[in-house]
């Protein structure tokens, strides 16, 4: 087991600081007259109730999400997308220019971007050619200053799940925090790592409402961890980081989980069909196994095919310049008609090659 000690890895300034105490923090309960926060007492031009600051702790939403996810409310953190907790994890645990993080390319770009903003040196340990973790190499890359290891599962851009035993080994062997980014977990038929939160004090699980839940525009991501870690994130976040429109809209949408699950089912069926048709395209060399709502395809000439698709008004994501992804295009599963348009264009591209 890792000998994880939260107080030893939180930045000393974060440990010592007093968080901002907002007006609504000091008062709990019912009241009729609120003259504590310098709001406009007359009302709001935007709509009923919008003159008031939103709940900084998102209490109602936490209770509801905790229930759905099978965790305790105090184990839930909301951010402005999951990008916010990624940033906050660096700010909480990594002293700029001193403490380090490990990432496993090819993976989600924000881990590196947020590290750069926070002046956190990053050590990169490539995934294997079939996009699995090299746990021995990761553990060998751990230095005394290493505070965070980011694992993305299902991984973006490859789409596959990491082996469960590998992630568990990292959690159990590493004295810092292992962040398991499960943005695409709804599309994977596997148990979420949120189930292991009570067991591991150094585990942080990220999820989001941006993908399966179809609420990318609302900017609401989640972090799950034991209370001690969540309290650190709460301490350093902007007091009102989730606006009232987002809190209310997500709260209501959570009643429609069955419809979310139905959409996931439809996307998975579309994905199977998309993969079948991609594999039949002349310009597609292979597709990689995916547990997400996208598929990484290895094509004959990614830059040319990308440009050709753009000329036809079809935008996919070229991962050609990313480690292990040469000639890779990452394609989101679309609606039936959209996938038809894509496949037709790919076949047309094949023909332009034959004719030249
Ligand atoms: C899309 C995505 C996210 C989600 O980001 P939000 O800020 O919540 O929209 C997080 N991690 C990965 C790997 C993603 O692909």
mmCIF file of C-alpha atoms and ligand atoms in Angstrom:
data_model
loop_
_atom_site.group_PDB
_atom_site.id
_atom_site.type_symbol
_atom_site.label_atom_id
_atom_site.label_comp_id
_atom_site.label_asym_id
_atom_site.label_seq_id
_atom_site.Cartn_x
_atom_site.Cartn_y
_atom_site.Cartn_z
ATOM 1 C CA UNK A 1 0.000 0.000 0.000
ATOM 2 C CA UNK A 2 1.147 3.547 -0.645
ATOM 3 C CA UNK A 3 1.991 5.637 2.391
ATOM 4 C CA UNK A 4 -0.077 8.591 1.312
ATOM 5 C CA UNK A 5 -0.227 11.578 3.647
ATOM 6 C CA UNK A 6 -2.398 14.388 2.327
ATOM 7 C CA UNK A 7 -0.912 17.064 4.570
ATOM 8 C CA UNK A 8 2.540 16.219 3.256
ATOM 9 C CA UNK A 9 1.609 16.729 -0.361
ATOM 10 C CA UNK A 10 -0.657 19.782 -0.227
ATOM 11 C CA UNK A 11 1.295 22.960 -1.016
ATOM 12 C CA UNK A 12 2.251 24.613 2.288
ATOM 13 C CA UNK A 13 0.657 27.934 1.249
ATOM 14 C CA UNK A 14 -2.629 26.153 0.489
ATOM 15 C CA UNK A 15 -2.489 24.318 3.790
ATOM 16 C CA UNK A 16 -1.887 27.575 5.672
ATOM 17 C CA UNK A 17 -4.285 29.914 3.873
ATOM 18 C CA UNK A 18 -7.724 31.048 4.972
ATOM 19 C CA UNK A 19 -10.277 30.581 2.167
ATOM 20 C CA UNK A 20 -12.434 33.536 1.093
ATOM 21 C CA UNK A 21 -15.440 33.651 3.316
ATOM 22 C CA UNK A 22 -18.435 34.802 1.314
ATOM 23 C CA UNK A 23 -21.549 36.292 2.873
ATOM 24 C CA UNK A 24 -23.637 33.144 2.400
ATOM 25 C CA UNK A 25 -20.940 30.968 4.018
ATOM 26 C CA UNK A 26 -21.497 32.572 7.392
ATOM 27 C CA UNK A 27 -25.208 31.942 7.487
ATOM 28 C CA UNK A 28 -27.181 28.730 7.225
ATOM 29 C CA UNK A 29 -30.933 28.297 7.539
ATOM 30 C CA UNK A 30 -34.055 30.312 6.757
ATOM 31 C CA UNK A 31 -34.216 34.109 6.641
ATOM 32 C CA UNK A 32 -36.505 36.735 5.152
ATOM 33 C CA UNK A 33 -34.189 39.698 4.709
ATOM 34 C CA UNK A 34 -30.813 39.327 3.011
ATOM 35 C CA UNK A 35 -28.701 42.463 3.378
ATOM 36 C CA UNK A 36 -25.358 40.690 3.593
ATOM 37 C CA UNK A 37 -24.011 40.436 0.041
ATOM 38 C CA UNK A 38 -24.518 43.807 -1.667
ATOM 39 C CA UNK A 39 -26.818 42.290 -4.279
ATOM 40 C CA UNK A 40 -29.550 44.330 -6.000
ATOM 41 C CA UNK A 41 -32.400 44.044 -3.483
ATOM 42 C CA UNK A 42 -35.002 45.167 -6.054
ATOM 43 C CA UNK A 43 -34.579 42.133 -8.265
ATOM 44 C CA UNK A 44 -33.023 41.091 -11.572
ATOM 45 C CA UNK A 45 -33.613 41.960 -15.220
ATOM 46 C CA UNK A 46 -32.516 38.407 -16.103
ATOM 47 C CA UNK A 47 -35.248 36.634 -14.184
ATOM 48 C CA UNK A 48 -36.622 35.717 -10.792
ATOM 49 C CA UNK A 49 -33.899 35.049 -8.241
ATOM 50 C CA UNK A 50 -30.941 35.909 -10.432
ATOM 51 C CA UNK A 51 -30.099 38.941 -8.320
ATOM 52 C CA UNK A 52 -28.825 36.562 -5.619
ATOM 53 C CA UNK A 53 -25.426 34.869 -5.557
ATOM 54 C CA UNK A 54 -25.693 31.127 -6.136
ATOM 55 C CA UNK A 55 -24.918 28.513 -3.495
ATOM 56 C CA UNK A 56 -21.097 28.382 -3.372
ATOM 57 C CA UNK A 57 -21.194 24.753 -2.196
ATOM 58 C CA UNK A 58 -23.838 23.591 -4.698
ATOM 59 C CA UNK A 59 -25.482 21.674 -1.865
ATOM 60 C CA UNK A 60 -28.629 20.459 -3.632
ATOM 61 C CA UNK A 61 -26.734 19.362 -6.720
ATOM 62 C CA UNK A 62 -24.122 17.555 -4.635
ATOM 63 C CA UNK A 63 -26.750 15.574 -2.764
ATOM 64 C CA UNK A 64 -28.478 14.551 -5.984
ATOM 65 C CA UNK A 65 -25.292 13.639 -7.870
ATOM 66 C CA UNK A 66 -23.926 11.752 -4.862
ATOM 67 C CA UNK A 67 -27.053 9.603 -4.818
ATOM 68 C CA UNK A 68 -26.816 8.799 -8.531
ATOM 69 C CA UNK A 69 -23.089 8.038 -8.333
ATOM 70 C CA UNK A 70 -23.260 6.029 -5.107
ATOM 71 C CA UNK A 71 -20.891 8.293 -3.150
ATOM 72 C CA UNK A 72 -21.338 10.671 -0.224
ATOM 73 C CA UNK A 73 -22.159 14.349 -0.927
ATOM 74 C CA UNK A 74 -18.909 15.417 0.748
ATOM 75 C CA UNK A 75 -17.018 13.307 -1.815
ATOM 76 C CA UNK A 76 -18.301 15.398 -4.744
ATOM 77 C CA UNK A 77 -16.743 18.533 -6.257
ATOM 78 C CA UNK A 78 -18.142 20.524 -9.204
ATOM 79 C CA UNK A 79 -16.016 22.567 -11.542
ATOM 80 C CA UNK A 80 -16.439 24.742 -14.616
ATOM 81 C CA UNK A 81 -15.977 21.629 -16.750
ATOM 82 C CA UNK A 82 -13.551 18.936 -15.609
ATOM 83 C CA UNK A 83 -10.889 21.330 -16.793
ATOM 84 C CA UNK A 84 -11.332 23.276 -13.557
ATOM 85 C CA UNK A 85 -10.487 20.402 -11.194
ATOM 86 C CA UNK A 86 -7.486 19.558 -13.412
ATOM 87 C CA UNK A 87 -6.220 23.109 -12.901
ATOM 88 C CA UNK A 88 -7.056 23.086 -9.182
ATOM 89 C CA UNK A 89 -5.206 19.795 -8.642
ATOM 90 C CA UNK A 90 -2.025 21.407 -9.940
ATOM 91 C CA UNK A 91 -2.595 24.500 -7.847
ATOM 92 C CA UNK A 92 -3.301 22.474 -4.719
ATOM 93 C CA UNK A 93 -0.448 20.004 -4.912
ATOM 94 C CA UNK A 94 2.333 21.251 -7.189
ATOM 95 C CA UNK A 95 4.668 24.027 -6.068
ATOM 96 C CA UNK A 96 5.485 25.843 -9.340
ATOM 97 C CA UNK A 97 8.815 24.774 -10.906
ATOM 98 C CA UNK A 98 9.374 22.181 -8.147
ATOM 99 C CA UNK A 99 6.672 19.514 -7.987
ATOM 100 C CA UNK A 100 5.968 17.294 -10.968
ATOM 101 C CA UNK A 101 3.228 15.363 -12.732
ATOM 102 C CA UNK A 102 3.280 12.239 -14.910
ATOM 103 C CA UNK A 103 1.119 11.888 -17.988
ATOM 104 C CA UNK A 104 0.836 9.059 -20.503
ATOM 105 C CA UNK A 105 0.723 10.252 -24.124
ATOM 106 C CA UNK A 106 -1.171 10.072 -26.344
ATOM 107 C CA UNK A 107 -3.734 11.517 -23.974
ATOM 108 C CA UNK A 108 -5.975 14.474 -23.200
ATOM 109 C CA UNK A 109 -4.190 17.736 -23.964
ATOM 110 C CA UNK A 110 -5.362 19.733 -20.957
ATOM 111 C CA UNK A 111 -3.132 17.878 -18.465
ATOM 112 C CA UNK A 112 -0.093 19.377 -20.163
ATOM 113 C CA UNK A 113 -1.631 22.789 -20.821
ATOM 114 C CA UNK A 114 -2.634 23.276 -17.189
ATOM 115 C CA UNK A 115 0.794 22.032 -16.080
ATOM 116 C CA UNK A 116 2.446 24.650 -18.310
ATOM 117 C CA UNK A 117 0.233 27.421 -16.925
ATOM 118 C CA UNK A 118 1.128 26.350 -13.407
ATOM 119 C CA UNK A 119 4.844 25.886 -14.208
ATOM 120 C CA UNK A 120 4.648 22.227 -13.271
ATOM 121 C CA UNK A 121 7.302 20.035 -14.937
ATOM 122 C CA UNK A 122 5.698 17.042 -16.629
ATOM 123 C CA UNK A 123 7.269 13.622 -17.138
ATOM 124 C CA UNK A 124 5.821 11.713 -20.057
ATOM 125 C CA UNK A 125 5.638 7.923 -20.173
ATOM 126 C CA UNK A 126 4.231 6.771 -23.511
ATOM 127 C CA UNK A 127 1.418 4.261 -23.653
ATOM 128 C CA UNK A 128 2.216 0.949 -25.350
ATOM 129 C CA UNK A 129 1.464 0.646 -29.107
ATOM 130 C CA UNK A 130 -1.967 -0.686 -28.176
ATOM 131 C CA UNK A 131 -2.458 2.254 -25.836
ATOM 132 C CA UNK A 132 -2.044 0.563 -22.445
ATOM 133 C CA UNK A 133 -0.179 1.926 -19.415
ATOM 134 C CA UNK A 134 3.474 1.026 -18.904
ATOM 135 C CA UNK A 135 3.121 0.776 -15.134
ATOM 136 C CA UNK A 136 6.727 -0.305 -14.447
ATOM 137 C CA UNK A 137 8.040 2.665 -16.396
ATOM 138 C CA UNK A 138 5.548 5.042 -14.774
ATOM 139 C CA UNK A 139 6.580 3.952 -11.285
ATOM 140 C CA UNK A 140 10.238 4.197 -12.292
ATOM 141 C CA UNK A 141 9.593 7.765 -13.455
ATOM 142 C CA UNK A 142 8.236 8.814 -10.060
ATOM 143 C CA UNK A 143 10.564 11.277 -8.330
ATOM 144 C CA UNK A 144 10.325 12.604 -4.760
ATOM 145 C CA UNK A 145 8.668 15.718 -6.248
ATOM 146 C CA UNK A 146 6.039 13.795 -8.250
ATOM 147 C CA UNK A 147 2.614 14.671 -6.850
ATOM 148 C CA UNK A 148 0.152 13.752 -9.610
ATOM 149 C CA UNK A 149 -0.247 10.910 -12.096
ATOM 150 C CA UNK A 150 -2.948 11.445 -14.726
ATOM 151 C CA UNK A 151 -4.631 8.359 -16.173
ATOM 152 C CA UNK A 152 -7.323 8.795 -18.806
ATOM 153 C CA UNK A 153 -9.686 5.820 -19.091
ATOM 154 C CA UNK A 154 -11.351 5.504 -21.560
ATOM 155 C CA UNK A 155 -8.440 7.366 -23.082
ATOM 156 C CA UNK A 156 -8.731 10.316 -25.406
ATOM 157 C CA UNK A 157 -7.730 10.095 -28.303
ATOM 158 C CA UNK A 158 -7.376 6.287 -28.477
ATOM 159 C CA UNK A 159 -10.785 5.474 -26.980
ATOM 160 C CA UNK A 160 -9.790 2.366 -25.027
ATOM 161 C CA UNK A 161 -10.049 1.592 -21.324
ATOM 162 C CA UNK A 162 -6.835 1.155 -19.377
ATOM 163 C CA UNK A 163 -6.441 -2.211 -17.654
ATOM 164 C CA UNK A 164 -8.067 -1.970 -14.260
ATOM 165 C CA UNK A 165 -5.272 -3.840 -12.473
ATOM 166 C CA UNK A 166 -2.702 -1.381 -13.859
ATOM 167 C CA UNK A 167 -4.576 1.622 -12.476
ATOM 168 C CA UNK A 168 -5.038 -0.086 -9.118
ATOM 169 C CA UNK A 169 -1.323 -0.856 -9.012
ATOM 170 C CA UNK A 170 -0.485 2.814 -9.577
ATOM 171 C CA UNK A 171 -2.893 3.899 -6.831
ATOM 172 C CA UNK A 172 -1.472 1.350 -4.405
ATOM 173 C CA UNK A 173 2.185 2.052 -5.201
ATOM 174 C CA UNK A 174 2.256 5.838 -5.529
ATOM 175 C CA UNK A 175 2.452 8.198 -2.553
ATOM 176 C CA UNK A 176 0.882 11.065 -4.490
ATOM 177 C CA UNK A 177 -2.498 11.419 -6.146
ATOM 178 C CA UNK A 178 -3.671 9.280 -9.048
ATOM 179 C CA UNK A 179 -6.233 11.142 -11.150
ATOM 180 C CA UNK A 180 -8.453 8.815 -13.176
ATOM 181 C CA UNK A 181 -10.232 10.837 -15.862
ATOM 182 C CA UNK A 182 -13.481 9.058 -16.711
ATOM 183 C CA UNK A 183 -15.011 11.649 -19.053
ATOM 184 C CA UNK A 184 -16.261 8.806 -21.288
ATOM 185 C CA UNK A 185 -17.166 6.264 -18.601
ATOM 186 C CA UNK A 186 -20.873 6.234 -19.554
ATOM 187 C CA UNK A 187 -19.946 4.661 -22.885
ATOM 188 C CA UNK A 188 -17.862 1.886 -21.295
ATOM 189 C CA UNK A 189 -19.356 -1.253 -19.870
ATOM 190 C CA UNK A 190 -17.176 -1.248 -16.792
ATOM 191 C CA UNK A 191 -17.410 -0.166 -13.186
ATOM 192 C CA UNK A 192 -16.341 3.381 -12.409
ATOM 193 C CA UNK A 193 -13.365 3.988 -10.115
ATOM 194 C CA UNK A 194 -15.730 6.078 -7.966
ATOM 195 C CA UNK A 195 -16.538 2.725 -6.333
ATOM 196 C CA UNK A 196 -12.991 2.656 -4.906
ATOM 197 C CA UNK A 197 -12.973 6.117 -3.358
ATOM 198 C CA UNK A 198 -13.620 4.915 0.188
ATOM 199 C CA UNK A 199 -10.714 2.515 -0.155
ATOM 200 C CA UNK A 200 -8.029 4.843 -1.541
ATOM 201 C CA UNK A 201 -7.299 8.279 -0.020
ATOM 202 C CA UNK A 202 -5.061 9.170 -2.988
ATOM 203 C CA UNK A 203 -7.614 8.536 -5.740
ATOM 204 C CA UNK A 204 -9.371 11.351 -7.598
ATOM 205 C CA UNK A 205 -11.931 10.439 -10.270
ATOM 206 C CA UNK A 206 -12.969 13.011 -12.863
ATOM 207 C CA UNK A 207 -16.255 12.842 -14.728
ATOM 208 C CA UNK A 208 -18.239 15.392 -16.706
ATOM 209 C CA UNK A 209 -21.697 16.317 -17.919
ATOM 210 C CA UNK A 210 -20.153 17.350 -21.262
ATOM 211 C CA UNK A 211 -20.225 13.993 -23.054
ATOM 212 C CA UNK A 212 -22.898 11.330 -22.473
ATOM 213 C CA UNK A 213 -25.187 13.753 -20.624
ATOM 214 C CA UNK A 214 -25.134 16.135 -23.571
ATOM 215 C CA UNK A 215 -24.527 19.304 -21.549
ATOM 216 C CA UNK A 216 -21.134 20.510 -22.811
ATOM 217 C CA UNK A 217 -22.382 24.095 -23.070
ATOM 218 C CA UNK A 218 -23.308 24.236 -19.380
ATOM 219 C CA UNK A 219 -19.683 23.662 -18.262
ATOM 220 C CA UNK A 220 -20.129 21.289 -15.381
ATOM 221 C CA UNK A 221 -17.492 18.721 -14.495
ATOM 222 C CA UNK A 222 -17.116 16.577 -11.408
ATOM 223 C CA UNK A 223 -14.313 15.354 -9.196
ATOM 224 C CA UNK A 224 -14.850 12.521 -6.745
ATOM 225 C CA UNK A 225 -12.481 11.767 -3.868
ATOM 226 C CA UNK A 226 -12.397 11.314 -0.128
ATOM 227 C CA UNK A 227 -13.591 14.344 1.829
ATOM 228 C CA UNK A 228 -10.095 15.493 2.806
ATOM 229 C CA UNK A 229 -9.072 15.924 -0.848
ATOM 230 C CA UNK A 230 -12.401 17.470 -1.867
ATOM 231 C CA UNK A 231 -12.054 19.980 0.979
ATOM 232 C CA UNK A 232 -8.722 21.125 -0.462
ATOM 233 C CA UNK A 233 -10.340 21.749 -3.857
ATOM 234 C CA UNK A 234 -13.276 23.570 -2.228
ATOM 235 C CA UNK A 235 -10.839 25.744 -0.303
ATOM 236 C CA UNK A 236 -9.097 27.072 -3.407
ATOM 237 C CA UNK A 237 -11.897 27.246 -5.992
ATOM 238 C CA UNK A 238 -13.607 30.498 -6.998
ATOM 239 C CA UNK A 239 -16.437 30.887 -4.487
ATOM 240 C CA UNK A 240 -19.231 30.930 -7.097
ATOM 241 C CA UNK A 241 -17.648 28.703 -9.741
ATOM 242 C CA UNK A 242 -20.915 27.089 -10.865
ATOM 243 C CA UNK A 243 -23.516 29.652 -11.890
ATOM 244 C CA UNK A 244 -27.176 29.288 -10.975
ATOM 245 C CA UNK A 245 -28.373 28.528 -14.524
ATOM 246 C CA UNK A 246 -25.978 25.594 -14.690
ATOM 247 C CA UNK A 247 -26.803 24.355 -11.192
ATOM 248 C CA UNK A 248 -30.544 24.462 -11.883
ATOM 249 C CA UNK A 249 -30.377 23.038 -15.389
ATOM 250 C CA UNK A 250 -28.126 20.127 -14.434
ATOM 251 C CA UNK A 251 -30.261 19.465 -11.348
ATOM 252 C CA UNK A 252 -33.375 19.100 -13.520
ATOM 253 C CA UNK A 253 -31.662 17.045 -16.211
ATOM 254 C CA UNK A 254 -30.534 14.497 -13.615
ATOM 255 C CA UNK A 255 -34.148 13.305 -13.445
ATOM 256 C CA UNK A 256 -33.772 12.093 -17.010
ATOM 257 C CA UNK A 257 -31.009 9.539 -16.533
ATOM 258 C CA UNK A 258 -33.013 6.878 -18.344
ATOM 259 C CA UNK A 259 -33.101 9.072 -21.462
ATOM 260 C CA UNK A 260 -29.350 9.647 -21.145
ATOM 261 C CA UNK A 261 -28.878 5.886 -21.021
ATOM 262 C CA UNK A 262 -31.078 5.499 -24.102
ATOM 263 C CA UNK A 263 -28.933 8.028 -25.967
ATOM 264 C CA UNK A 264 -25.796 6.160 -24.927
ATOM 265 C CA UNK A 265 -27.323 2.966 -26.279
ATOM 266 C CA UNK A 266 -28.141 4.633 -29.586
ATOM 267 C CA UNK A 267 -24.631 6.126 -29.816
ATOM 268 C CA UNK A 268 -23.100 2.697 -29.152
ATOM 269 C CA UNK A 269 -25.202 1.169 -31.931
ATOM 270 C CA UNK A 270 -24.197 3.984 -34.284
ATOM 271 C CA UNK A 271 -20.581 3.454 -33.248
ATOM 272 C CA UNK A 272 -20.643 -0.223 -34.189
ATOM 273 C CA UNK A 273 -22.074 0.685 -37.583
ATOM 274 C CA UNK A 274 -19.566 3.525 -38.077
ATOM 275 C CA UNK A 275 -16.628 1.230 -37.266
ATOM 276 C CA UNK A 276 -17.909 -1.423 -39.654
ATOM 277 C CA UNK A 277 -18.221 1.110 -42.460
ATOM 278 C CA UNK A 278 -14.895 2.816 -41.704
ATOM 279 C CA UNK A 279 -13.108 -0.515 -41.885
ATOM 280 C CA UNK A 280 -14.603 -1.027 -45.338
ATOM 281 C CA UNK A 281 -13.153 2.271 -46.637
ATOM 282 C CA UNK A 282 -10.099 2.002 -48.888
ATOM 283 C CA UNK A 283 -8.404 4.948 -47.197
ATOM 284 C CA UNK A 284 -8.821 3.464 -43.700
ATOM 285 C CA UNK A 285 -6.047 1.099 -42.632
ATOM 286 C CA UNK A 286 -7.628 0.180 -39.307
ATOM 287 C CA UNK A 287 -9.743 1.408 -36.434
ATOM 288 C CA UNK A 288 -8.695 0.977 -32.819
ATOM 289 C CA UNK A 289 -10.857 -0.652 -30.123
ATOM 290 C CA UNK A 290 -12.944 2.009 -28.418
ATOM 291 C CA UNK A 291 -15.014 2.292 -25.252
ATOM 292 C CA UNK A 292 -15.993 5.898 -25.908
ATOM 293 C CA UNK A 293 -18.268 7.894 -28.236
ATOM 294 C CA UNK A 294 -15.490 8.317 -30.776
ATOM 295 C CA UNK A 295 -13.151 6.120 -32.711
ATOM 296 C CA UNK A 296 -9.511 6.581 -33.677
ATOM 297 C CA UNK A 297 -8.964 5.520 -37.277
ATOM 298 C CA UNK A 298 -5.590 5.005 -38.909
ATOM 299 C CA UNK A 299 -5.892 6.276 -42.455
ATOM 300 C CA UNK A 300 -3.590 6.244 -45.464
ATOM 301 C CA UNK A 301 -2.821 9.980 -45.390
ATOM 302 C CA UNK A 302 -4.310 11.873 -42.465
ATOM 303 C CA UNK A 303 -3.306 15.421 -43.489
ATOM 304 C CA UNK A 304 -4.737 14.996 -47.014
ATOM 305 C CA UNK A 305 -7.903 13.278 -45.838
ATOM 306 C CA UNK A 306 -8.417 15.851 -43.108
ATOM 307 C CA UNK A 307 -8.138 18.685 -45.668
ATOM 308 C CA UNK A 308 -10.439 16.868 -48.075
ATOM 309 C CA UNK A 309 -13.084 16.395 -45.377
ATOM 310 C CA UNK A 310 -12.813 20.077 -44.398
ATOM 311 C CA UNK A 311 -13.386 21.027 -48.039
ATOM 312 C CA UNK A 312 -16.598 19.019 -47.872
ATOM 313 C CA UNK A 313 -17.661 20.751 -44.633
ATOM 314 C CA UNK A 314 -16.860 17.755 -42.424
ATOM 315 C CA UNK A 315 -14.651 18.343 -39.398
ATOM 316 C CA UNK A 316 -12.881 15.490 -37.633
ATOM 317 C CA UNK A 317 -9.899 15.738 -35.315
ATOM 318 C CA UNK A 318 -6.495 15.013 -36.797
ATOM 319 C CA UNK A 319 -4.193 13.362 -34.275
ATOM 320 C CA UNK A 320 -1.498 12.855 -36.932
ATOM 321 C CA UNK A 321 1.102 14.846 -34.990
ATOM 322 C CA UNK A 322 0.420 13.128 -31.663
ATOM 323 C CA UNK A 323 2.634 10.356 -30.237
ATOM 324 C CA UNK A 324 1.695 6.842 -31.474
ATOM 325 C CA UNK A 325 -1.093 8.330 -33.624
ATOM 326 C CA UNK A 326 0.586 8.928 -36.980
ATOM 327 C CA UNK A 327 -2.123 9.109 -39.662
ATOM 328 C CA UNK A 328 -4.746 9.014 -36.908
ATOM 329 C CA UNK A 329 -8.099 10.752 -37.253
ATOM 330 C CA UNK A 330 -10.328 10.890 -34.204
ATOM 331 C CA UNK A 331 -13.938 10.706 -35.270
ATOM 332 C CA UNK A 332 -16.901 11.416 -32.991
ATOM 333 C CA UNK A 333 -19.869 9.106 -33.515
ATOM 334 C CA UNK A 334 -22.466 11.255 -35.247
ATOM 335 C CA UNK A 335 -26.158 11.019 -36.000
ATOM 336 C CA UNK A 336 -27.059 8.487 -38.678
ATOM 337 C CA UNK A 337 -27.091 11.049 -41.511
ATOM 338 C CA UNK A 338 -23.816 12.610 -40.392
ATOM 339 C CA UNK A 339 -22.022 9.294 -40.437
ATOM 340 C CA UNK A 340 -23.408 8.662 -43.958
ATOM 341 C CA UNK A 341 -21.993 12.005 -45.092
ATOM 342 C CA UNK A 342 -18.586 11.143 -43.613
ATOM 343 C CA UNK A 343 -18.414 7.646 -45.119
ATOM 344 C CA UNK A 344 -19.516 8.919 -48.539
ATOM 345 C CA UNK A 345 -16.800 11.572 -48.434
ATOM 346 C CA UNK A 346 -14.147 9.025 -47.439
ATOM 347 C CA UNK A 347 -15.181 6.818 -50.349
ATOM 348 C CA UNK A 348 -15.054 9.834 -52.697
ATOM 349 C CA UNK A 349 -11.545 10.555 -51.443
ATOM 350 C CA UNK A 350 -10.586 6.977 -52.299
ATOM 351 C CA UNK A 351 -11.840 7.549 -55.843
ATOM 352 C CA UNK A 352 -9.863 10.791 -56.290
ATOM 353 C CA UNK A 353 -6.745 8.732 -55.475
ATOM 354 C CA UNK A 354 -7.574 6.022 -58.018
ATOM 355 C CA UNK A 355 -8.103 8.626 -60.730
ATOM 356 C CA UNK A 356 -4.822 10.434 -60.119
HETATM 357 C C1 LIG B 1 -13.978 16.029 -23.071
HETATM 358 C C2 LIG B 1 -13.035 15.619 -22.005
HETATM 359 C C3 LIG B 1 -13.121 16.153 -20.740
HETATM 360 C C4 LIG B 1 -14.246 17.062 -20.407
HETATM 361 O O1 LIG B 1 -13.954 18.346 -20.255
HETATM 362 P P1 LIG B 1 -15.073 19.340 -19.702
HETATM 363 O O2 LIG B 1 -14.209 20.466 -19.270
HETATM 364 O O3 LIG B 1 -15.766 18.667 -18.562
HETATM 365 O O4 LIG B 1 -15.994 19.652 -20.821
HETATM 366 C C5 LIG B 1 -12.270 15.714 -19.744
HETATM 367 N N1 LIG B 1 -11.358 14.773 -20.004
HETATM 368 C C6 LIG B 1 -11.264 14.217 -21.208
HETATM 369 C C7 LIG B 1 -10.299 13.140 -21.439
HETATM 370 C C8 LIG B 1 -12.083 14.636 -22.256
HETATM 371 O O5 LIG B 1 -11.957 14.085 -23.467
#
